[in-house]
Coordinates of C-alpha atoms and ligand atoms in Angstrom, one line a residue:
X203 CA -20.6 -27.6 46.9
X204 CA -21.2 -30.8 45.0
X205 CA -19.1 -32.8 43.3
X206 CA -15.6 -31.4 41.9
X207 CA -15.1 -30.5 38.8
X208 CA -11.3 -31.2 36.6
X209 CA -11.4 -27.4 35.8
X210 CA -13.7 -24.5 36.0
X211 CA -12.5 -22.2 33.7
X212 CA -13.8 -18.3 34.2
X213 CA -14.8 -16.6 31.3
X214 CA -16.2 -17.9 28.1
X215 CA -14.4 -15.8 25.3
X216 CA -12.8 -17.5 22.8
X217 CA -9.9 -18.1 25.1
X218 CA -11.9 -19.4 27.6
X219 CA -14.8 -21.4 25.8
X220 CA -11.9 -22.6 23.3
X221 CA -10.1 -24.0 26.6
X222 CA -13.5 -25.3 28.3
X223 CA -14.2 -27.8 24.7
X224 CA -10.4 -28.9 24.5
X225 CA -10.5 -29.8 28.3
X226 CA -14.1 -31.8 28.0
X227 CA -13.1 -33.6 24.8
X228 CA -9.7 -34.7 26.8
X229 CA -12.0 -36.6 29.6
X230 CA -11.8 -33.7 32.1
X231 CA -14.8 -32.9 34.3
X232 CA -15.1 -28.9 33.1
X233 CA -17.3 -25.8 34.2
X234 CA -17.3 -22.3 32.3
X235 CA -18.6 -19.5 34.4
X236 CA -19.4 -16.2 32.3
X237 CA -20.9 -13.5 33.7
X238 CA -21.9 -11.5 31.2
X239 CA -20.4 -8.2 32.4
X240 CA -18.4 -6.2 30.7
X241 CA -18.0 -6.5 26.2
X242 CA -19.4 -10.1 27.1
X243 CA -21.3 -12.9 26.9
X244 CA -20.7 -16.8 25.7
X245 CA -18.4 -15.8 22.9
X246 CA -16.4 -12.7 25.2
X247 CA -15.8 -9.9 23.5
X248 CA -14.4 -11.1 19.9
X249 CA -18.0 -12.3 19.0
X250 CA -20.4 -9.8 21.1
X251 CA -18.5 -6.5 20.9
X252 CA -15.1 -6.9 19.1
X253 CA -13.8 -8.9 16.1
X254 CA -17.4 -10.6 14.2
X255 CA -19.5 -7.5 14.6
X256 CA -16.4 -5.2 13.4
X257 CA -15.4 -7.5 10.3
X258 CA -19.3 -7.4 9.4
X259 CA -19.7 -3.9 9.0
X260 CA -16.4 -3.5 7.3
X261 CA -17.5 -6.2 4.7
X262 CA -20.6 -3.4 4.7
X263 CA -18.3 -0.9 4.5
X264 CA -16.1 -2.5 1.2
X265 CA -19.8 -3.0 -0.6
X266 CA -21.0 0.7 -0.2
X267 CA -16.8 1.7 -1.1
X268 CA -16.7 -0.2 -4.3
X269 CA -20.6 0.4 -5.4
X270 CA -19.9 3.7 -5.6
X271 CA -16.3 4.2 -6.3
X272 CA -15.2 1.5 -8.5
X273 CA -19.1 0.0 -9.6
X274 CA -19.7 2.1 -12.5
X275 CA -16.1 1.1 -13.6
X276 CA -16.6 -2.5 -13.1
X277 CA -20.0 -2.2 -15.3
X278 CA -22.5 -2.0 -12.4
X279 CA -24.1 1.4 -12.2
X280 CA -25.6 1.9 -8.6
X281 CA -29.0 4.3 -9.5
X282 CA -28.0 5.7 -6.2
X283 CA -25.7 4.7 -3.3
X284 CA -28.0 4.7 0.0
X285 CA -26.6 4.5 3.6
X286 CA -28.4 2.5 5.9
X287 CA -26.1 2.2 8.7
X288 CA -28.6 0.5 11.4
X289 CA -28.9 -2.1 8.5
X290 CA -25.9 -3.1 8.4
X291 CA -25.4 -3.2 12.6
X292 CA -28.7 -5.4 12.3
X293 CA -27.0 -7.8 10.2
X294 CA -23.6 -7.7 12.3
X295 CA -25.9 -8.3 15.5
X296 CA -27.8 -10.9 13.7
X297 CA -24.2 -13.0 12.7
X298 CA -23.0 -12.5 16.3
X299 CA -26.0 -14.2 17.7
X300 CA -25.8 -17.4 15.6
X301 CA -22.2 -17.3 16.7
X302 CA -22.5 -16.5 20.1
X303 CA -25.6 -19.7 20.1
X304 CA -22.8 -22.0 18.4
X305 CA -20.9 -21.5 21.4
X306 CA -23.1 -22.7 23.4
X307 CA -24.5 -25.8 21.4
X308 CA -20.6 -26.4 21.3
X309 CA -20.0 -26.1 25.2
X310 CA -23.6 -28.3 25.7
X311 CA -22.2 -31.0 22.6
X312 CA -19.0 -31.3 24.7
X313 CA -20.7 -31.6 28.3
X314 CA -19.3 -28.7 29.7
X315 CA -21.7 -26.7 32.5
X316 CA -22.5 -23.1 31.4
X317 CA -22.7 -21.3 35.1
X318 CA -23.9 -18.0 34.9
X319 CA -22.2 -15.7 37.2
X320 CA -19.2 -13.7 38.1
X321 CA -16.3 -16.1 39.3
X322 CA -13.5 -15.5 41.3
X323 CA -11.1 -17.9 43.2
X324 CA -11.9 -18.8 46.7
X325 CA -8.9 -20.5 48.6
X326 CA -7.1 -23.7 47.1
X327 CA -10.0 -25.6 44.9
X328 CA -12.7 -24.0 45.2
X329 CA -14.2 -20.7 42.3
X330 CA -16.8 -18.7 44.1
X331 CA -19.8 -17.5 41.9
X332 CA -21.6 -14.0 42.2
X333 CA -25.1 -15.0 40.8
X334 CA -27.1 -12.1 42.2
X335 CA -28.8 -14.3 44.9
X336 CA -27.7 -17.6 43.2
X337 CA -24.3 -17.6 44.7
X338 CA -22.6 -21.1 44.6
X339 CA -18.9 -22.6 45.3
X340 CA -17.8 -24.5 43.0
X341 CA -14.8 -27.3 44.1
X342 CA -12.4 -27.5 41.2
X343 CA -8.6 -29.3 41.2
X344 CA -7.6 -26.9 38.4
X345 CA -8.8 -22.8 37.5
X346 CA -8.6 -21.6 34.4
X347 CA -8.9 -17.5 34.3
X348 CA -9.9 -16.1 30.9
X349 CA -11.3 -13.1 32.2
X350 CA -10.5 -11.1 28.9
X351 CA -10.3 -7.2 28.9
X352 CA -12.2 -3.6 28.4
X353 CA -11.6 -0.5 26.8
X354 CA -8.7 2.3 28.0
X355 CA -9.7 5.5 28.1
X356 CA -7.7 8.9 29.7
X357 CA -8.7 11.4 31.8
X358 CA -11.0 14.2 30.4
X359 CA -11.9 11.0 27.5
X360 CA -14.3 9.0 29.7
X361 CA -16.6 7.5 27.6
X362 CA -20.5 9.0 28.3
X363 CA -22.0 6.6 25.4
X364 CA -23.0 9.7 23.3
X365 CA -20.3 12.4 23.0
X366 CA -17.1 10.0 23.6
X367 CA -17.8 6.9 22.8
X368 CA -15.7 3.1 22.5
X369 CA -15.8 0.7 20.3
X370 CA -18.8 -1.1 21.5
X371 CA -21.4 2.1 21.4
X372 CA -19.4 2.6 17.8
X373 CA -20.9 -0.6 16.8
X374 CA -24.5 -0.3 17.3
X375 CA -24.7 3.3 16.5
X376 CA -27.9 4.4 15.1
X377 CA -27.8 7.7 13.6
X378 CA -24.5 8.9 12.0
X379 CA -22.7 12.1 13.3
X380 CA -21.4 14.4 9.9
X381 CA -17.7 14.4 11.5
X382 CA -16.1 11.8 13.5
X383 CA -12.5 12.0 15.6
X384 CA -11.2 8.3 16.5
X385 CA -8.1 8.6 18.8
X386 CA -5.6 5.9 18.1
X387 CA -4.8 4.3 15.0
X388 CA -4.0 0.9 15.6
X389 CA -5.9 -1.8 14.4
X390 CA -9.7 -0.9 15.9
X391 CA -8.8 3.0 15.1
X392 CA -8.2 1.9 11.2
X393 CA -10.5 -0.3 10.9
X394 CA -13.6 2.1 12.2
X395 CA -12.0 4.4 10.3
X396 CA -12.7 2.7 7.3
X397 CA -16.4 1.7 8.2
X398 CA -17.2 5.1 8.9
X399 CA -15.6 7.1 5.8
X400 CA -17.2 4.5 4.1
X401 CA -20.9 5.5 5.0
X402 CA -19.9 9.0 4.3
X403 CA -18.9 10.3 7.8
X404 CA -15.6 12.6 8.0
X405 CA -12.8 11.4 9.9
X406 CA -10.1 12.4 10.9
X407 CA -8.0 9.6 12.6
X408 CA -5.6 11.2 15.4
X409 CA -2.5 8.9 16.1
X410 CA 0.7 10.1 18.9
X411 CA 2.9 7.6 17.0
X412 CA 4.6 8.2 14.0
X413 CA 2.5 5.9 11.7
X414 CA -1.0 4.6 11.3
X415 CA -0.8 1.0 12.1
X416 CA 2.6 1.8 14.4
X417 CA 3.5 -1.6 15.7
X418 CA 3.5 -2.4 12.2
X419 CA 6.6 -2.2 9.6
X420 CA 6.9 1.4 8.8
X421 CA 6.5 0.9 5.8
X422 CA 2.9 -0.6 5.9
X423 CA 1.9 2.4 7.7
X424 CA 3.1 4.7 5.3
X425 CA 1.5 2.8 2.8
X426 CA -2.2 2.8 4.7
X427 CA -1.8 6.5 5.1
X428 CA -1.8 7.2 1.8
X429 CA -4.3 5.1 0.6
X430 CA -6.9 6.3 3.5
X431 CA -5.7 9.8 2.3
X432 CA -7.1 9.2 -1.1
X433 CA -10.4 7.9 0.4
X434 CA -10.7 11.1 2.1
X435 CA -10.1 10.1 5.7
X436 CA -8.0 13.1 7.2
X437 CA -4.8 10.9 8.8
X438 CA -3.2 12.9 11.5
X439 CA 0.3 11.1 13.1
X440 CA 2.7 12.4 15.3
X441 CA -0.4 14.1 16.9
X442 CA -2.1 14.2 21.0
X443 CA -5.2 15.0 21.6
X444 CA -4.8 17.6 25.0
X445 CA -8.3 18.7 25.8
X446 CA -12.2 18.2 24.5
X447 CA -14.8 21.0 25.0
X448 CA -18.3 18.8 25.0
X449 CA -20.5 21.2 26.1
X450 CA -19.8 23.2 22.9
X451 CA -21.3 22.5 19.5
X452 CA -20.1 21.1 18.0
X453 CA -17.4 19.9 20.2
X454 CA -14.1 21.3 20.0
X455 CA -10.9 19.0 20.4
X456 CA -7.7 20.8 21.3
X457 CA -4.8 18.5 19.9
X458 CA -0.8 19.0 19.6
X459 CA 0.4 18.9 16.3
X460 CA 4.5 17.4 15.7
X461 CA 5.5 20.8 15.8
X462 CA 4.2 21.5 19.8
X463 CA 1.6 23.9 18.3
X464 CA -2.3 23.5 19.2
X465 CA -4.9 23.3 17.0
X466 CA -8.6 23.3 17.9
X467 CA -10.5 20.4 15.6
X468 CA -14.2 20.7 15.8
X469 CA -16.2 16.9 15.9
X470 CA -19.6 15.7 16.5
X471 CA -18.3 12.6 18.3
X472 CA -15.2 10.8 19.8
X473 CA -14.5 7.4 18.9
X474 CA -11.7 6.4 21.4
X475 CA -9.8 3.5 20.1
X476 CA -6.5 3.6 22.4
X477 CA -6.1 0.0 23.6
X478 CA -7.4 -2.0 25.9
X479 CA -6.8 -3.1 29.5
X480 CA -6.9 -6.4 31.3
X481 CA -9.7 -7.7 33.7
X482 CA -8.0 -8.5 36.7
X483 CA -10.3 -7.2 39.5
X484 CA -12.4 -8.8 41.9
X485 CA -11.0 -12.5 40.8
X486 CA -9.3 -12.2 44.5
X487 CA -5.7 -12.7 42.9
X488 CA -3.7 -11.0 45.7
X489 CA -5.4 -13.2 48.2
X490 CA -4.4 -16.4 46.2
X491 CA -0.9 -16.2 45.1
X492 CA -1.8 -15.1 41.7
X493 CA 0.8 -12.6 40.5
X494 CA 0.9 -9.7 37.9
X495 CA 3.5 -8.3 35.3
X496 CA 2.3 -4.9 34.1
X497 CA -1.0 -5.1 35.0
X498 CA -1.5 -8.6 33.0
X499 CA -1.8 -12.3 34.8
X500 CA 1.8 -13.3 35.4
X501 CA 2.1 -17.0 33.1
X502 CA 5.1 -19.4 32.0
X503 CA 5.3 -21.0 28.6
X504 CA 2.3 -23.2 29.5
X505 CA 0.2 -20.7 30.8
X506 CA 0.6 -21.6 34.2
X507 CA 0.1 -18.7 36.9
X508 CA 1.9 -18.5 40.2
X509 CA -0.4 -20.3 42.1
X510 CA -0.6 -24.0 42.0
X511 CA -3.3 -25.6 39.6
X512 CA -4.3 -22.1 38.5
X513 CA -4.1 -21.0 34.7
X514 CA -4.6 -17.9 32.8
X515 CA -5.2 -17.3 29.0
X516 CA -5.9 -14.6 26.6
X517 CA -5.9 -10.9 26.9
X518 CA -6.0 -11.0 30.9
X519 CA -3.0 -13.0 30.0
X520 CA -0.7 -10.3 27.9
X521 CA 0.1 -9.4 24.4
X522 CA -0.4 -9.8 22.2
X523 CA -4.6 -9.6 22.9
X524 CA -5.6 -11.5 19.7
X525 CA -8.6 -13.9 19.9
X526 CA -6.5 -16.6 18.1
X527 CA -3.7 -16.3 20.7
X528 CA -6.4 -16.5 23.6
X529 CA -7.9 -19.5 21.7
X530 CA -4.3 -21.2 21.3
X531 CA -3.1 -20.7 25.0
X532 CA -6.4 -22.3 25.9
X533 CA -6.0 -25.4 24.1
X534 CA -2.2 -25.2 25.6
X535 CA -3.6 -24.5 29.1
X536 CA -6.3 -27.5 28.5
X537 CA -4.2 -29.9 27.5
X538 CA -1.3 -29.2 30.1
X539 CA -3.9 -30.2 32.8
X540 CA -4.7 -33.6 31.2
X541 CA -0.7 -33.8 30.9
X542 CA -0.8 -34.4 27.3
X543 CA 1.0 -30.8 25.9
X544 CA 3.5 -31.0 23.5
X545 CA 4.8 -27.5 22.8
X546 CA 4.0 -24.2 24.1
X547 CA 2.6 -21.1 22.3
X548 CA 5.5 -19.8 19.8
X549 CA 4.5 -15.9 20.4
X550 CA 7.1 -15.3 17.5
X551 CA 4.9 -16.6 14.9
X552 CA 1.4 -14.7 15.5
X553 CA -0.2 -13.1 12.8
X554 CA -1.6 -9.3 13.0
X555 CA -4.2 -8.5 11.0
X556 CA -5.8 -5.0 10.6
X557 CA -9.2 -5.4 8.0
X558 CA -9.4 -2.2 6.7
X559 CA -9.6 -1.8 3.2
X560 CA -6.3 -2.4 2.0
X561 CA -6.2 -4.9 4.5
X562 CA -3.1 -5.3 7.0
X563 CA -1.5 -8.4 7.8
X564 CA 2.2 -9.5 9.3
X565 CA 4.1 -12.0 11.4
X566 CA 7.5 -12.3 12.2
X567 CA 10.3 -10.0 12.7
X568 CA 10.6 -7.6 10.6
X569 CA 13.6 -6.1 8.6
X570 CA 14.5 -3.8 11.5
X571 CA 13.9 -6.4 14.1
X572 CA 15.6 -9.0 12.0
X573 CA 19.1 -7.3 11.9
X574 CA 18.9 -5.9 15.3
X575 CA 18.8 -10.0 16.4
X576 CA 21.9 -10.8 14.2
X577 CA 20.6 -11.8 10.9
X578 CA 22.5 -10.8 8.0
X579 CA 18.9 -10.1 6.5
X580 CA 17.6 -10.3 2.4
X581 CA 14.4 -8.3 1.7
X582 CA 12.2 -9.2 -1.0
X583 CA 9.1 -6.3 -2.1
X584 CA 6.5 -7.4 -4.6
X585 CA 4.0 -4.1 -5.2
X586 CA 0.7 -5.0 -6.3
X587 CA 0.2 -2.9 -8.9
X588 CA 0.4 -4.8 -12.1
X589 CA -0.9 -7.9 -10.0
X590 CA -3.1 -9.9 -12.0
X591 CA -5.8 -11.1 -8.9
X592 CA -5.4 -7.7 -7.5
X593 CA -6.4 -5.4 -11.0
X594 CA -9.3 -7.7 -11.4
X595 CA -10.7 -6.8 -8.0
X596 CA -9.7 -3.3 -8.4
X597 CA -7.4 -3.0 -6.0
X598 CA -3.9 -2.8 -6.9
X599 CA -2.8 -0.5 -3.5
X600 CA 0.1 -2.4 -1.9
X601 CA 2.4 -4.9 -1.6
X602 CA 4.1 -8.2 0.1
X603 CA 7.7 -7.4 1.7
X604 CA 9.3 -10.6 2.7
X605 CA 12.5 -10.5 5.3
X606 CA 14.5 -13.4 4.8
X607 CA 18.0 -15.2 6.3
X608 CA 20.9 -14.3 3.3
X609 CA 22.7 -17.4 4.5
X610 CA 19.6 -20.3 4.2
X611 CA 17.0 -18.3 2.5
X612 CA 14.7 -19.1 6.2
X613 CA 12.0 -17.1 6.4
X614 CA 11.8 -14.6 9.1
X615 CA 9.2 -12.2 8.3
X616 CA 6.6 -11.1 5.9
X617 CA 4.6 -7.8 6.2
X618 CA 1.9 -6.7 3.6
X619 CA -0.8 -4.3 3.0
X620 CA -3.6 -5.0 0.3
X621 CA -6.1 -7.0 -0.8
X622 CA -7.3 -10.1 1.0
X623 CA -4.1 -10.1 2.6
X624 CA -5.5 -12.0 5.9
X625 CA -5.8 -14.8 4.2
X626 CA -2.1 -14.8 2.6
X627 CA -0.9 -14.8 6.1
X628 CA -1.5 -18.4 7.0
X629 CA 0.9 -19.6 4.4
X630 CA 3.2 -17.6 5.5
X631 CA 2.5 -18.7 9.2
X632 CA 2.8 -22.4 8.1
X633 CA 5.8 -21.9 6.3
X634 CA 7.7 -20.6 9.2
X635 CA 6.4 -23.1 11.6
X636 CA 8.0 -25.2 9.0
X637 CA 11.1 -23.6 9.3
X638 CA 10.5 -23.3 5.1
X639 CA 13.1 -21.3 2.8
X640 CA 12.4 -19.0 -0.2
X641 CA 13.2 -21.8 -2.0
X642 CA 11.1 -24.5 -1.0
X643 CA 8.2 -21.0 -1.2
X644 CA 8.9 -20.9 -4.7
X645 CA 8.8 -24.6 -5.5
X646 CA 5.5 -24.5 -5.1
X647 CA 3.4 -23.7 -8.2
X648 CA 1.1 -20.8 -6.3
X649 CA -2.9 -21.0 -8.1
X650 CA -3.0 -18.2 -10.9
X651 CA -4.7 -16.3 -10.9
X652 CA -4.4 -15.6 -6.8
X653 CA -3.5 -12.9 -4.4
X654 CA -1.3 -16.3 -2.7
X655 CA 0.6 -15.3 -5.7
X656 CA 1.9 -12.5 -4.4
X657 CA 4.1 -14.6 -1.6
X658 CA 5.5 -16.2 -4.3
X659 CA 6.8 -13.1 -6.2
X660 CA 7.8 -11.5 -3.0
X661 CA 10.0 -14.9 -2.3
X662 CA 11.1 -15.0 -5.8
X663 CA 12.5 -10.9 -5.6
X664 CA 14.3 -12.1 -2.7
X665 CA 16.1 -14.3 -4.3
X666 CA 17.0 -11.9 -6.8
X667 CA 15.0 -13.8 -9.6
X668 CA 11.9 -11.6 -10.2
X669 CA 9.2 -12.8 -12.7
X670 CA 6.8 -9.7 -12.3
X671 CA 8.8 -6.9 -12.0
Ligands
FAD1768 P1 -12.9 -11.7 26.1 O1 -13.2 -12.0 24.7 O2 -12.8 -10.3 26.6 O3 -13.8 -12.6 27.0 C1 -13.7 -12.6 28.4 C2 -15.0 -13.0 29.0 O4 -14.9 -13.2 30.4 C3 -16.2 -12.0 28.7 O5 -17.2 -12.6 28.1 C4 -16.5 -11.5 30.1 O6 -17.9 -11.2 30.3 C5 -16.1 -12.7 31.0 N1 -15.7 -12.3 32.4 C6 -14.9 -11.3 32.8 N2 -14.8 -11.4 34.1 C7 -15.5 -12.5 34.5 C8 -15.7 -13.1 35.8 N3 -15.1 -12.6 36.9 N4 -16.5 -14.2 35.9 C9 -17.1 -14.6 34.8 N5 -16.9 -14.1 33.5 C10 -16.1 -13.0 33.4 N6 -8.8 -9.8 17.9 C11 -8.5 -10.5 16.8 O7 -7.7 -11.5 17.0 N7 -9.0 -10.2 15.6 C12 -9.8 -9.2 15.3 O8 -10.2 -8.9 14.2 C13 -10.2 -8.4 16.5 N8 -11.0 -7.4 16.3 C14 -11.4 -6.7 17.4 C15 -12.2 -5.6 17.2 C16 -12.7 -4.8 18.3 C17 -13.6 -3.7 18.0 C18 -12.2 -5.2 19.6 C19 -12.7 -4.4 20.8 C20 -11.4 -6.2 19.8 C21 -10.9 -7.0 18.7 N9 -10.1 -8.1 18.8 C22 -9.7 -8.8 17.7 C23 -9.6 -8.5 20.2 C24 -10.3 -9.7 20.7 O9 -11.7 -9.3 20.8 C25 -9.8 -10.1 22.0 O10 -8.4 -10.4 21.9 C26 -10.4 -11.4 22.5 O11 -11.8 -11.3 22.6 C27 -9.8 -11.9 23.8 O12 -10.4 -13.0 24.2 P2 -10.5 -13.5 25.7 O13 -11.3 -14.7 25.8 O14 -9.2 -13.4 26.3 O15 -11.4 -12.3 26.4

């Protein structure tokens, strides 16, 4: 051991690399040990193996959709749509390496040591590192665990990398199968869903849950489901999957439908997509004080474990598992070391997004949620149908539901499905961390034309002053 470092911080996904830069930059003496394992790398998961790879083939996906569905409309006649699939994963690999390189010109910029290795903590101070015969100790005052998380699967579902495979085989896959199953239909099933229709595989997307998207508002789901419908994707809800037959071919999937009856579904490959689970082994926890809450690190508002002068951050840390969140809590965790935090993480303003095509995107309570906690709740819905931004860039599928406070017109909610939506989600994020009313939403002259628009006219209908509509 040499000299001590402020805070060694374990894992360098955007939770942890995020935390590493905000500790440096306040003064603090910082190592981040990455080991590589795992979906990993500098970068974790979100930019190997998990959001930047995902959101490039589905901006693939949207080019090959609208070239050959909606081009000849829109005046540009492909001679004839090609699939190149590994083209597209070679330009998703290509954006995740200059990423995954800015990550570490940024930890390098900010003096923070990159040790390579699997950490884990060692006794009071001090992170051991598993180098493969380049062990060290490193002598730390503060730990910072960002240890991230991997795929769930079930029994008879392992993943063998051909047959049954997760989300990181799904995105280098080299040769297309003709059919496709992905189990789960949250935000990885939908969005694969989407990339994979869209290169002319069929899918058929198998959810247990009621809705696609089923943490969602109900409604949203409803809505996806019948716009993947019309694309062809074969949406099945209220539906297990019981057994899968690989050494037949094709393979045969047994699944229960809502009525309790079994059908057999034949498939070329599983794509399982049924959450994920935290990494919490060999970090010697138990043996340090550090305690767990269903299976996730244990933290209070300021992301402080149960053992003194260790933190934890991102998905090892609970829900939600959203890079932004794991970036957030380590700029929290970072700057409650060098005792200059001012507020915690506000969990009840996070946005979801879902990038399939119509796009997915909420924060907040919403409607049902609102009046369960006592509101006496307004609801405004703007469809997108006769939307100016949305016509010209053909897609008029969906709408912006905003929940609101009757009394003071506060903003408690806003769920939407369409176009571009991710980005309409900040404002709305803003506003409520501004405690701003329907009012004050509608004060402001929204750029025409714009899919921000669509905020506004969802504001205005719940105030019961509709311009659109
Ligand atoms: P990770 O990103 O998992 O990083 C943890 C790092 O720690 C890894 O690099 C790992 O190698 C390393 N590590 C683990 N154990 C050790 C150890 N003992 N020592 C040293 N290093 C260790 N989220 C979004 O917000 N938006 C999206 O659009 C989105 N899309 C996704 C798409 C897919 C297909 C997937 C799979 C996930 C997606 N996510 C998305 C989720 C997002 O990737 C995670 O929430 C995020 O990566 C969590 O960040 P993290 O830093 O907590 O953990």
């Amino acid at each position: 051991m040499s000299e001590t470092y402020d805070v060694v911080v374990v894992g360098a996904g955007p939770a942890g690399y995020v935390a590493a830069i905000r500790a440096a930059q306040l003064g603090l003496k910082t190592a981040c040990v990455e080991s590589g394992s795992y979906e990993g790398g500098l970068g974790g998961t979100c930019l190997n193996w998990g959001c930047i790879p995902a959101k490039a083939l589905l901006e693939s996906a949207a080019l090959a959709h609208n070239l050959q569905h909606h081009g000849a409309r829109m005046g540009v006649k492909p001679v004839q749509v090609e699939y190149d699939f590994p083209a597209a994963v070679k330009r998703s690999r290509i954006i995740t390496r200059k990423l995954t390189a800015g990550v570490k010109y940024l930890l390098g910029k900010n003096k923070v040591d990159i040790v390579e290795g699997r950490g884990r903590l060692a006794g009071a101070g001090r992170v051991a590192v598993d180098a493969e015969g380049d062990d060290r100790e490193l002598a730390t005052r503060n730990v910072i665990l960002a240890t991230g998380s991997v795929m769930k699967t079930f029994p008879g579902f392992e993943l063998d990398g051909e047959k049954v495979i997760g989300s990181r085989e799904a995105l280098g896959l080299q040769e297309l199968p003709r059919r496709m199953a992905i189990v789960g239909a949250g935000f990885v099933g939908v969005e694969f869903a989407d990339v994979f229709n869209a290169f002319g595989v069929e899918v058929t997307l198998i959810e247990a849950l009621d809705t696609l998207v089923p943490f969602e508002d109900p409604e949203i789901g409803k809505a996806l489901e019948r716009s993947f419908r019309k694309r062809g994707i074969r949406n099945l809800t209220n539906t297990r999957v019981k057994e899968l037959d690989r050494e037949s071919s094709p393979m045969v999937l047994t699944v229960v439908n809502p009525d309790g009856s079994e059908t057999a579904e034949e498939t070329d490959i599983v794509l399982m997509a049924v959450g994920r689970r935290p990494v919490t082994e060999h970090l010697g926890l138990d043996d340090n004080g550090v305690e767990l809450e269903d299976g996730f690190i244990r933290i209070d508002k300021w992301c402080r474990t149960s053992a003194e002068g260790v933190y934890a951050i991102g998905d090892v840390a609970g829900q939600p598992m959203l890079a932004h969140v794991g970036s957030h809590e380590g700029i929290i965790a970072a700057e409650h070391i060098a005792g200059v935090a001012r507020h915690p993480v506000n969990y009840g303003n996070i946005p979801s997004v879902g990038y399939c095509h119509p796009e997915v995107a909420s924060i907040g309570m919403s409607q049902a949620q609102a009046e369960e906690a006592g509101y006496e709740v307004v609801t405004g819905k703007y469809p997108l149908g006769a939307h100016g931004r949305a016509l010209t860039a053909e897609a008029a599928d969906g709408f912006v539901k905003i929940v609101a406070d009757a009394q003071y017109g506060e903003v408690l909610g806003v769920h939407m499905i369409g176009h571009n939506v991710s980005e309409l989600v900040a404002e709305v994020g803003m506003a409520r961390e501004l405690e701003t009313t329907l009012d004050e939403i509608v004060a402001h002259a929204h750029a025409h034309p714009s899919m921000a628009e669509a905020v506004m006219e969802a504001a205005f209908a719940a105030l019961g002053r509709s311009i659109h509509m």
